[in-house]
mmCIF file of C-alpha atoms in Angstrom:
data_model
loop_
_atom_site.group_PDB
_atom_site.id
_atom_site.type_symbol
_atom_site.label_atom_id
_atom_site.label_comp_id
_atom_site.label_asym_id
_atom_site.label_seq_id
_atom_site.Cartn_x
_atom_site.Cartn_y
_atom_site.Cartn_z
ATOM 1 C CA MET A 655 -25.237 -26.400 -3.988
ATOM 2 C CA SER A 656 -23.155 -24.172 -6.238
ATOM 3 C CA ARG A 657 -20.886 -24.755 -9.225
ATOM 4 C CA LEU A 658 -17.567 -23.113 -8.416
ATOM 5 C CA ILE A 659 -15.432 -24.339 -11.315
ATOM 6 C CA ARG A 660 -14.545 -21.334 -13.471
ATOM 7 C CA ASP A 661 -16.214 -20.934 -16.864
ATOM 8 C CA GLU A 662 -12.880 -20.335 -18.599
ATOM 9 C CA VAL A 663 -11.618 -23.686 -17.292
ATOM 10 C CA LEU A 664 -14.568 -25.505 -18.839
ATOM 11 C CA ASP A 665 -14.148 -23.501 -22.043
ATOM 12 C CA GLY A 666 -10.509 -24.543 -22.236
ATOM 13 C CA MET A 667 -11.255 -28.193 -21.514
ATOM 14 C CA PHE A 668 -14.348 -28.710 -23.665
ATOM 15 C CA GLY A 669 -14.339 -25.920 -26.236
ATOM 16 C CA LYS A 670 -17.691 -25.643 -28.007
ATOM 17 C CA GLN A 671 -19.089 -28.389 -25.788
ATOM 18 C CA ALA A 672 -18.465 -26.363 -22.611
ATOM 19 C CA GLY A 673 -22.123 -25.337 -22.458
ATOM 20 C CA GLY A 674 -23.164 -28.972 -22.258
ATOM 21 C CA ALA A 675 -20.575 -29.652 -19.548
ATOM 22 C CA ARG A 676 -21.930 -26.765 -17.492
ATOM 23 C CA LYS A 677 -25.490 -28.056 -17.803
ATOM 24 C CA LEU A 678 -24.367 -31.577 -16.853
ATOM 25 C CA ILE A 679 -22.549 -30.367 -13.738
ATOM 26 C CA GLU A 680 -25.376 -28.098 -12.620
ATOM 27 C CA HIS A 681 -28.014 -30.793 -13.202
ATOM 28 C CA SER A 682 -25.903 -33.258 -11.229
ATOM 29 C CA LEU A 683 -25.555 -30.829 -8.345
ATOM 30 C CA LYS A 684 -29.308 -30.274 -8.234
ATOM 31 C CA SER A 685 -29.840 -34.031 -8.254
ATOM 32 C CA PHE A 686 -27.300 -34.501 -5.454
ATOM 33 C CA LEU A 687 -29.132 -31.873 -3.401
ATOM 34 C CA ALA A 688 -32.465 -33.637 -3.944
ATOM 35 C CA MET A 689 -30.903 -36.970 -2.949
ATOM 36 C CA ALA A 690 -29.322 -35.449 0.169
ATOM 37 C CA ASN A 691 -32.708 -34.096 1.273
ATOM 38 C CA GLN A 692 -34.267 -37.549 0.890
ATOM 39 C CA ARG A 693 -31.539 -39.587 2.623
ATOM 40 C CA GLU A 694 -31.183 -39.570 6.402
ATOM 41 C CA ASP A 695 -27.396 -39.964 6.144
ATOM 42 C CA GLY A 696 -27.032 -37.286 3.464
ATOM 43 C CA LEU A 697 -24.509 -38.237 0.792
ATOM 44 C CA GLY A 698 -21.755 -39.353 3.141
ATOM 45 C CA HIS A 699 -22.245 -43.051 2.367
ATOM 46 C CA LEU A 700 -22.983 -42.819 -1.332
ATOM 47 C CA ASP A 701 -20.658 -45.450 -2.838
ATOM 48 C CA ARG A 702 -21.322 -44.964 -6.548
ATOM 49 C CA PRO A 703 -21.089 -42.026 -8.969
ATOM 50 C CA PHE A 704 -24.123 -40.185 -10.213
ATOM 51 C CA MET A 705 -23.867 -38.896 -13.773
ATOM 52 C CA GLY A 706 -20.127 -39.354 -13.498
ATOM 53 C CA LEU A 707 -19.704 -37.290 -10.342
ATOM 54 C CA PHE A 708 -18.750 -38.463 -6.842
ATOM 55 C CA PRO A 709 -19.652 -36.457 -3.721
ATOM 56 C CA GLY A 710 -16.611 -35.635 -1.619
ATOM 57 C CA GLY A 711 -15.955 -37.193 1.746
ATOM 58 C CA VAL A 712 -17.582 -35.834 4.882
ATOM 59 C CA ARG A 713 -15.514 -33.086 6.532
ATOM 60 C CA LEU A 714 -16.116 -31.085 9.702
ATOM 61 C CA THR A 715 -15.673 -27.312 9.580
ATOM 62 C CA SER A 716 -16.219 -24.346 11.852
ATOM 63 C CA ALA A 717 -17.407 -22.082 9.022
ATOM 64 C CA ALA A 718 -20.080 -19.706 10.253
ATOM 65 C CA THR A 719 -21.556 -18.734 6.870
ATOM 66 C CA VAL A 720 -22.428 -20.434 3.590
ATOM 67 C CA PRO A 721 -19.774 -18.494 1.596
ATOM 68 C CA ALA A 722 -17.123 -19.457 4.175
ATOM 69 C CA LEU A 723 -18.223 -23.098 3.941
ATOM 70 C CA LEU A 724 -18.044 -23.057 0.138
ATOM 71 C CA ARG A 725 -14.623 -21.395 0.237
ATOM 72 C CA THR A 726 -13.369 -24.179 2.506
ATOM 73 C CA ALA A 727 -14.755 -26.812 0.126
ATOM 74 C CA ALA A 728 -13.207 -25.073 -2.877
ATOM 75 C CA LEU A 729 -9.778 -24.836 -1.257
ATOM 76 C CA LEU A 730 -9.918 -28.477 -0.170
ATOM 77 C CA TYR A 731 -11.132 -30.022 -3.401
ATOM 78 C CA SER A 732 -10.595 -27.754 -6.368
ATOM 79 C CA SER A 733 -7.800 -25.619 -7.808
ATOM 80 C CA MET A 734 -10.190 -24.521 -10.565
ATOM 81 C CA ALA A 735 -12.835 -22.897 -8.384
ATOM 82 C CA ASN A 736 -14.230 -19.445 -9.068
ATOM 83 C CA LEU A 737 -13.699 -17.818 -5.673
ATOM 84 C CA ALA A 738 -15.293 -14.602 -6.947
ATOM 85 C CA LYS A 739 -18.645 -16.402 -6.921
ATOM 86 C CA LEU A 740 -18.361 -16.721 -3.173
ATOM 87 C CA GLU A 741 -18.283 -12.941 -2.849
ATOM 88 C CA GLU A 742 -21.381 -12.686 -5.039
ATOM 89 C CA LEU A 743 -23.262 -15.164 -2.847
ATOM 90 C CA ASP A 744 -23.043 -12.935 0.208
ATOM 91 C CA GLN A 745 -21.219 -9.628 0.109
ATOM 92 C CA SER A 746 -22.540 -8.814 3.561
ATOM 93 C CA ASP A 747 -19.583 -10.760 4.948
ATOM 94 C CA THR A 748 -17.188 -8.362 3.236
ATOM 95 C CA PRO A 749 -16.214 -5.469 5.514
ATOM 96 C CA LEU A 750 -17.375 -2.046 4.406
ATOM 97 C CA PRO A 751 -14.721 0.138 2.749
ATOM 98 C CA GLU A 752 -14.285 2.327 5.856
ATOM 99 C CA GLU A 753 -13.522 -0.723 7.989
ATOM 100 C CA ILE A 754 -11.039 -2.018 5.430
ATOM 101 C CA ASN A 755 -9.425 1.403 5.077
ATOM 102 C CA ARG A 756 -9.069 1.725 8.836
ATOM 103 C CA ARG A 757 -7.321 -1.636 9.042
ATOM 104 C CA PHE A 758 -4.894 -0.726 6.239
ATOM 105 C CA SER A 759 -4.122 2.738 7.635
ATOM 106 C CA THR A 760 -3.534 1.258 11.094
ATOM 107 C CA GLU A 761 -1.026 -1.221 9.690
ATOM 108 C CA VAL A 762 0.781 1.578 7.828
ATOM 109 C CA ARG A 763 0.771 3.746 10.954
ATOM 110 C CA ASP A 764 2.258 0.992 13.125
ATOM 111 C CA ILE A 765 5.091 0.373 10.655
ATOM 112 C CA VAL A 766 5.912 4.080 10.283
ATOM 113 C CA ILE A 767 5.869 4.755 14.027
ATOM 114 C CA GLY A 768 8.025 1.687 14.612
ATOM 115 C CA LEU A 769 10.685 3.296 12.419
ATOM 116 C CA ARG A 770 10.012 6.974 13.193
ATOM 117 C CA PRO A 771 8.247 7.366 16.578
ATOM 118 C CA GLU A 772 8.276 11.151 16.235
ATOM 119 C CA PHE A 773 5.718 10.861 13.402
ATOM 120 C CA ALA A 774 2.999 9.525 15.733
ATOM 121 C CA ASP A 775 1.295 12.912 16.098
ATOM 122 C CA TYR A 776 0.951 13.299 12.330
ATOM 123 C CA PHE A 777 -1.524 10.421 11.992
ATOM 124 C CA GLY A 778 -5.259 11.015 12.374
ATOM 125 C CA ARG A 779 -5.139 14.809 12.326
ATOM 126 C CA THR A 780 -8.424 16.564 11.594
ATOM 127 C CA ALA A 781 -9.336 19.720 9.680
ATOM 128 C CA GLN A 782 -12.510 21.617 8.817
ATOM 129 C CA LEU A 783 -12.782 21.790 5.034
ATOM 130 C CA VAL A 784 -15.908 23.970 4.774
ATOM 131 C CA GLN A 785 -17.190 26.661 7.104
ATOM 132 C CA GLY A 786 -19.491 25.147 9.684
ATOM 133 C CA GLY A 787 -18.818 21.614 8.424
ATOM 134 C CA GLN A 788 -17.661 18.573 10.320
ATOM 135 C CA ARG A 789 -13.955 18.065 10.825
ATOM 136 C CA VAL A 790 -12.346 15.542 8.469
ATOM 137 C CA ARG A 791 -9.768 13.093 9.748
ATOM 138 C CA PHE A 792 -6.743 12.594 7.497
ATOM 139 C CA GLY A 793 -4.569 9.538 7.448
ATOM 140 C CA PHE A 794 -1.344 11.512 7.737
ATOM 141 C CA CYS A 795 -0.610 15.230 7.861
ATOM 142 C CA SER A 796 2.847 16.698 8.459
ATOM 143 C CA PRO A 797 4.345 20.081 7.532
ATOM 144 C CA GLY A 798 5.500 18.521 4.271
ATOM 145 C CA ALA A 799 2.682 16.179 3.223
ATOM 146 C CA VAL A 800 -1.022 15.441 3.628
ATOM 147 C CA MET A 801 -2.214 11.927 2.829
ATOM 148 C CA HIS A 802 -5.228 9.683 2.850
ATOM 149 C CA PHE A 803 -5.277 5.890 2.780
ATOM 150 C CA SER A 804 -7.746 3.745 0.844
ATOM 151 C CA VAL A 805 -8.228 0.152 -0.279
ATOM 152 C CA LEU A 806 -9.319 -0.925 -3.748
ATOM 153 C CA HIS A 807 -11.260 -4.042 -2.772
ATOM 154 C CA PRO A 808 -11.784 -6.525 -5.650
ATOM 155 C CA ALA A 809 -15.211 -7.551 -4.342
ATOM 156 C CA ARG A 810 -16.398 -3.955 -3.905
ATOM 157 C CA VAL A 811 -14.788 -2.091 -6.758
ATOM 158 C CA SER A 812 -17.539 0.484 -7.270
ATOM 159 C CA ALA A 813 -17.708 1.344 -3.564
ATOM 160 C CA SER A 814 -13.909 1.563 -3.452
ATOM 161 C CA ILE A 815 -13.842 4.023 -6.365
ATOM 162 C CA ARG A 816 -16.465 6.223 -4.700
ATOM 163 C CA ASP A 817 -14.471 6.186 -1.481
ATOM 164 C CA ALA A 818 -11.219 7.064 -3.290
ATOM 165 C CA ARG A 819 -12.965 9.876 -5.183
ATOM 166 C CA ALA A 820 -14.229 11.400 -1.922
ATOM 167 C CA ARG A 821 -10.772 11.211 -0.366
ATOM 168 C CA LEU A 822 -9.223 12.897 -3.383
ATOM 169 C CA PHE A 823 -11.671 15.784 -2.949
ATOM 170 C CA GLU A 824 -10.731 16.087 0.722
ATOM 171 C CA LEU A 825 -7.043 16.109 -0.185
ATOM 172 C CA GLN A 826 -7.627 18.819 -2.771
ATOM 173 C CA ARG A 827 -9.443 20.998 -0.240
ATOM 174 C CA ALA A 828 -6.783 20.362 2.411
ATOM 175 C CA ARG A 829 -4.061 21.446 0.005
ATOM 176 C CA GLU A 830 -5.949 24.641 -0.801
ATOM 177 C CA LEU A 831 -6.420 25.488 2.878
ATOM 178 C CA THR A 832 -2.978 24.534 4.187
ATOM 179 C CA GLY A 833 -0.763 25.272 1.213
ATOM 180 C CA ILE A 834 0.900 21.866 1.554
ATOM 181 C CA ALA A 835 1.836 20.985 -2.013
ATOM 182 C CA ASN A 836 2.467 17.269 -1.469
ATOM 183 C CA ALA A 837 -1.049 15.784 -1.272
ATOM 184 C CA ALA A 838 -1.438 12.096 -2.067
ATOM 185 C CA LEU A 839 -3.735 9.105 -1.800
ATOM 186 C CA ILE A 840 -2.045 5.822 -0.916
ATOM 187 C CA GLY A 841 -4.217 2.974 -2.162
ATOM 188 C CA ALA A 842 -3.849 -0.703 -1.338
ATOM 189 C CA VAL A 843 -4.457 -2.807 -4.459
ATOM 190 C CA SER A 844 -4.271 -6.535 -5.129
ATOM 191 C CA ARG A 845 -1.247 -7.989 -6.877
ATOM 192 C CA ASN A 846 -1.594 -8.738 -10.589
ATOM 193 C CA ASP A 847 -0.675 -12.377 -9.899
ATOM 194 C CA ASP A 848 -3.039 -12.826 -6.934
ATOM 195 C CA ALA A 849 -4.162 -16.443 -7.259
ATOM 196 C CA THR A 850 -7.352 -15.840 -5.264
ATOM 197 C CA LEU A 851 -8.753 -13.531 -7.973
ATOM 198 C CA ASP A 852 -10.085 -14.580 -11.344
ATOM 199 C CA ARG A 853 -9.406 -12.797 -14.625
ATOM 200 C CA ARG A 854 -12.564 -10.683 -14.390
ATOM 201 C CA GLN A 855 -11.667 -9.398 -10.930
ATOM 202 C CA ARG A 856 -8.092 -8.603 -11.923
ATOM 203 C CA GLN A 857 -9.329 -6.646 -14.926
ATOM 204 C CA ALA A 858 -11.865 -4.740 -12.799
ATOM 205 C CA VAL A 859 -9.189 -3.784 -10.277
ATOM 206 C CA ASP A 860 -6.819 -2.674 -13.034
ATOM 207 C CA VAL A 861 -9.475 -0.508 -14.708
ATOM 208 C CA ALA A 862 -10.431 1.025 -11.365
ATOM 209 C CA ARG A 863 -6.801 1.768 -10.526
ATOM 210 C CA GLN A 864 -6.363 3.570 -13.839
ATOM 211 C CA GLU A 865 -9.543 5.577 -13.244
ATOM 212 C CA ILE A 866 -8.393 6.688 -9.784
ATOM 213 C CA GLU A 867 -4.970 7.625 -11.178
ATOM 214 C CA ALA A 868 -6.602 9.694 -13.929
ATOM 215 C CA GLU A 869 -8.834 11.544 -11.443
ATOM 216 C CA ALA A 870 -5.854 12.228 -9.173
ATOM 217 C CA ASP A 871 -3.840 13.568 -12.111
ATOM 218 C CA ALA A 872 -6.733 15.811 -13.162
ATOM 219 C CA ALA A 873 -6.679 17.424 -9.697
ATOM 220 C CA SER A 874 -2.851 17.633 -9.651
ATOM 221 C CA LEU A 875 -2.757 15.072 -6.825
ATOM 222 C CA ARG A 876 -0.744 11.889 -6.542
ATOM 223 C CA PHE A 877 -2.104 8.352 -6.306
ATOM 224 C CA TYR A 878 0.312 5.698 -5.096
ATOM 225 C CA PRO A 879 -0.974 2.116 -5.564
ATOM 226 C CA VAL A 880 0.740 -0.298 -3.173
ATOM 227 C CA THR A 881 0.314 -4.018 -2.584
ATOM 228 C CA SER A 882 1.158 -4.081 1.133
ATOM 229 C CA ALA A 883 1.174 -1.944 4.261
ATOM 230 C CA GLN A 884 4.975 -2.050 4.135
ATOM 231 C CA GLU A 885 4.949 -0.363 0.729
ATOM 232 C CA GLY A 886 2.443 2.162 2.004
ATOM 233 C CA ALA A 887 4.667 2.979 4.972
ATOM 234 C CA GLU A 888 7.638 3.482 2.661
ATOM 235 C CA ARG A 889 5.598 6.013 0.659
ATOM 236 C CA VAL A 890 4.737 7.909 3.841
ATOM 237 C CA LEU A 891 8.366 7.990 4.939
ATOM 238 C CA GLN A 892 9.504 9.226 1.531
ATOM 239 C CA ALA A 893 6.962 12.076 1.558
ATOM 240 C CA ALA A 894 7.218 13.076 5.209
#
C-alpha cells in the first residue's frame, strides 16, 4: 500500500502537526495490509474504521501494473493524490524519450501534411554530419528550415534534457553543412496549469525548459516550446 496524498496538502491542513498525520496514515496503511493478508475476504467486508480510516469499496479494474492500479484508485477516490509518486514507483512503464518523440513528431507531421501535402517529402530526411558517420534523421528539413522535435517529459526530465541537447548539436552541425539559417528545436512541454502534475514536477519542467532555451541561444539556434502537436505544426508551417 502507498500513501498518495500530497505532502503539501497535509502541511496545509495540519500545519506543524502534519508529520504526525503522515505517520498515522502510513501506520494505518501498513496495518490494513497486514489485516488484508490475514483475512480470506481481504478488506472488502470490513464494516468499521481502523484508526479513523475506512478502506474503500471493492472495485474491478483491468490495470496491468501496480502504478496503473494506484492511478485508478487515486482518480476514483482522491483529488489530493500525488500522481508523481506513481511515476517513481515504476518508471519502466514510461516510454523512452525516443518513443515519445516519435509519437509527437508523427502527430505534427500528420497535421502539417493535412494542410500542406507538398511538405510530405521534407519530413524524416537524413544527413551525414561527420565523415564516415551514420546518417542522422531530422524531423523536418526544407530549403528554408531544418528542425528537430523533442518532448520534455515531466517524469524523465534529465533524460529529456540530454535528448534535447543532442538534437541541438545535430541542428548546429546541419546548419553548418547546409547553410540553412533557420534551425530550430520544437519541444513539447506540459502546460503550467496541468492538473496531473504536482508543484515539484511543474518547477522541474520549467527549469529544464529554461536550460534548453539557454543552450539553444548559446548556439544561435531557436527553441520553440509548445503544449500540443497543433502548436508544433503551426511552428513548422511558419518556418517552412
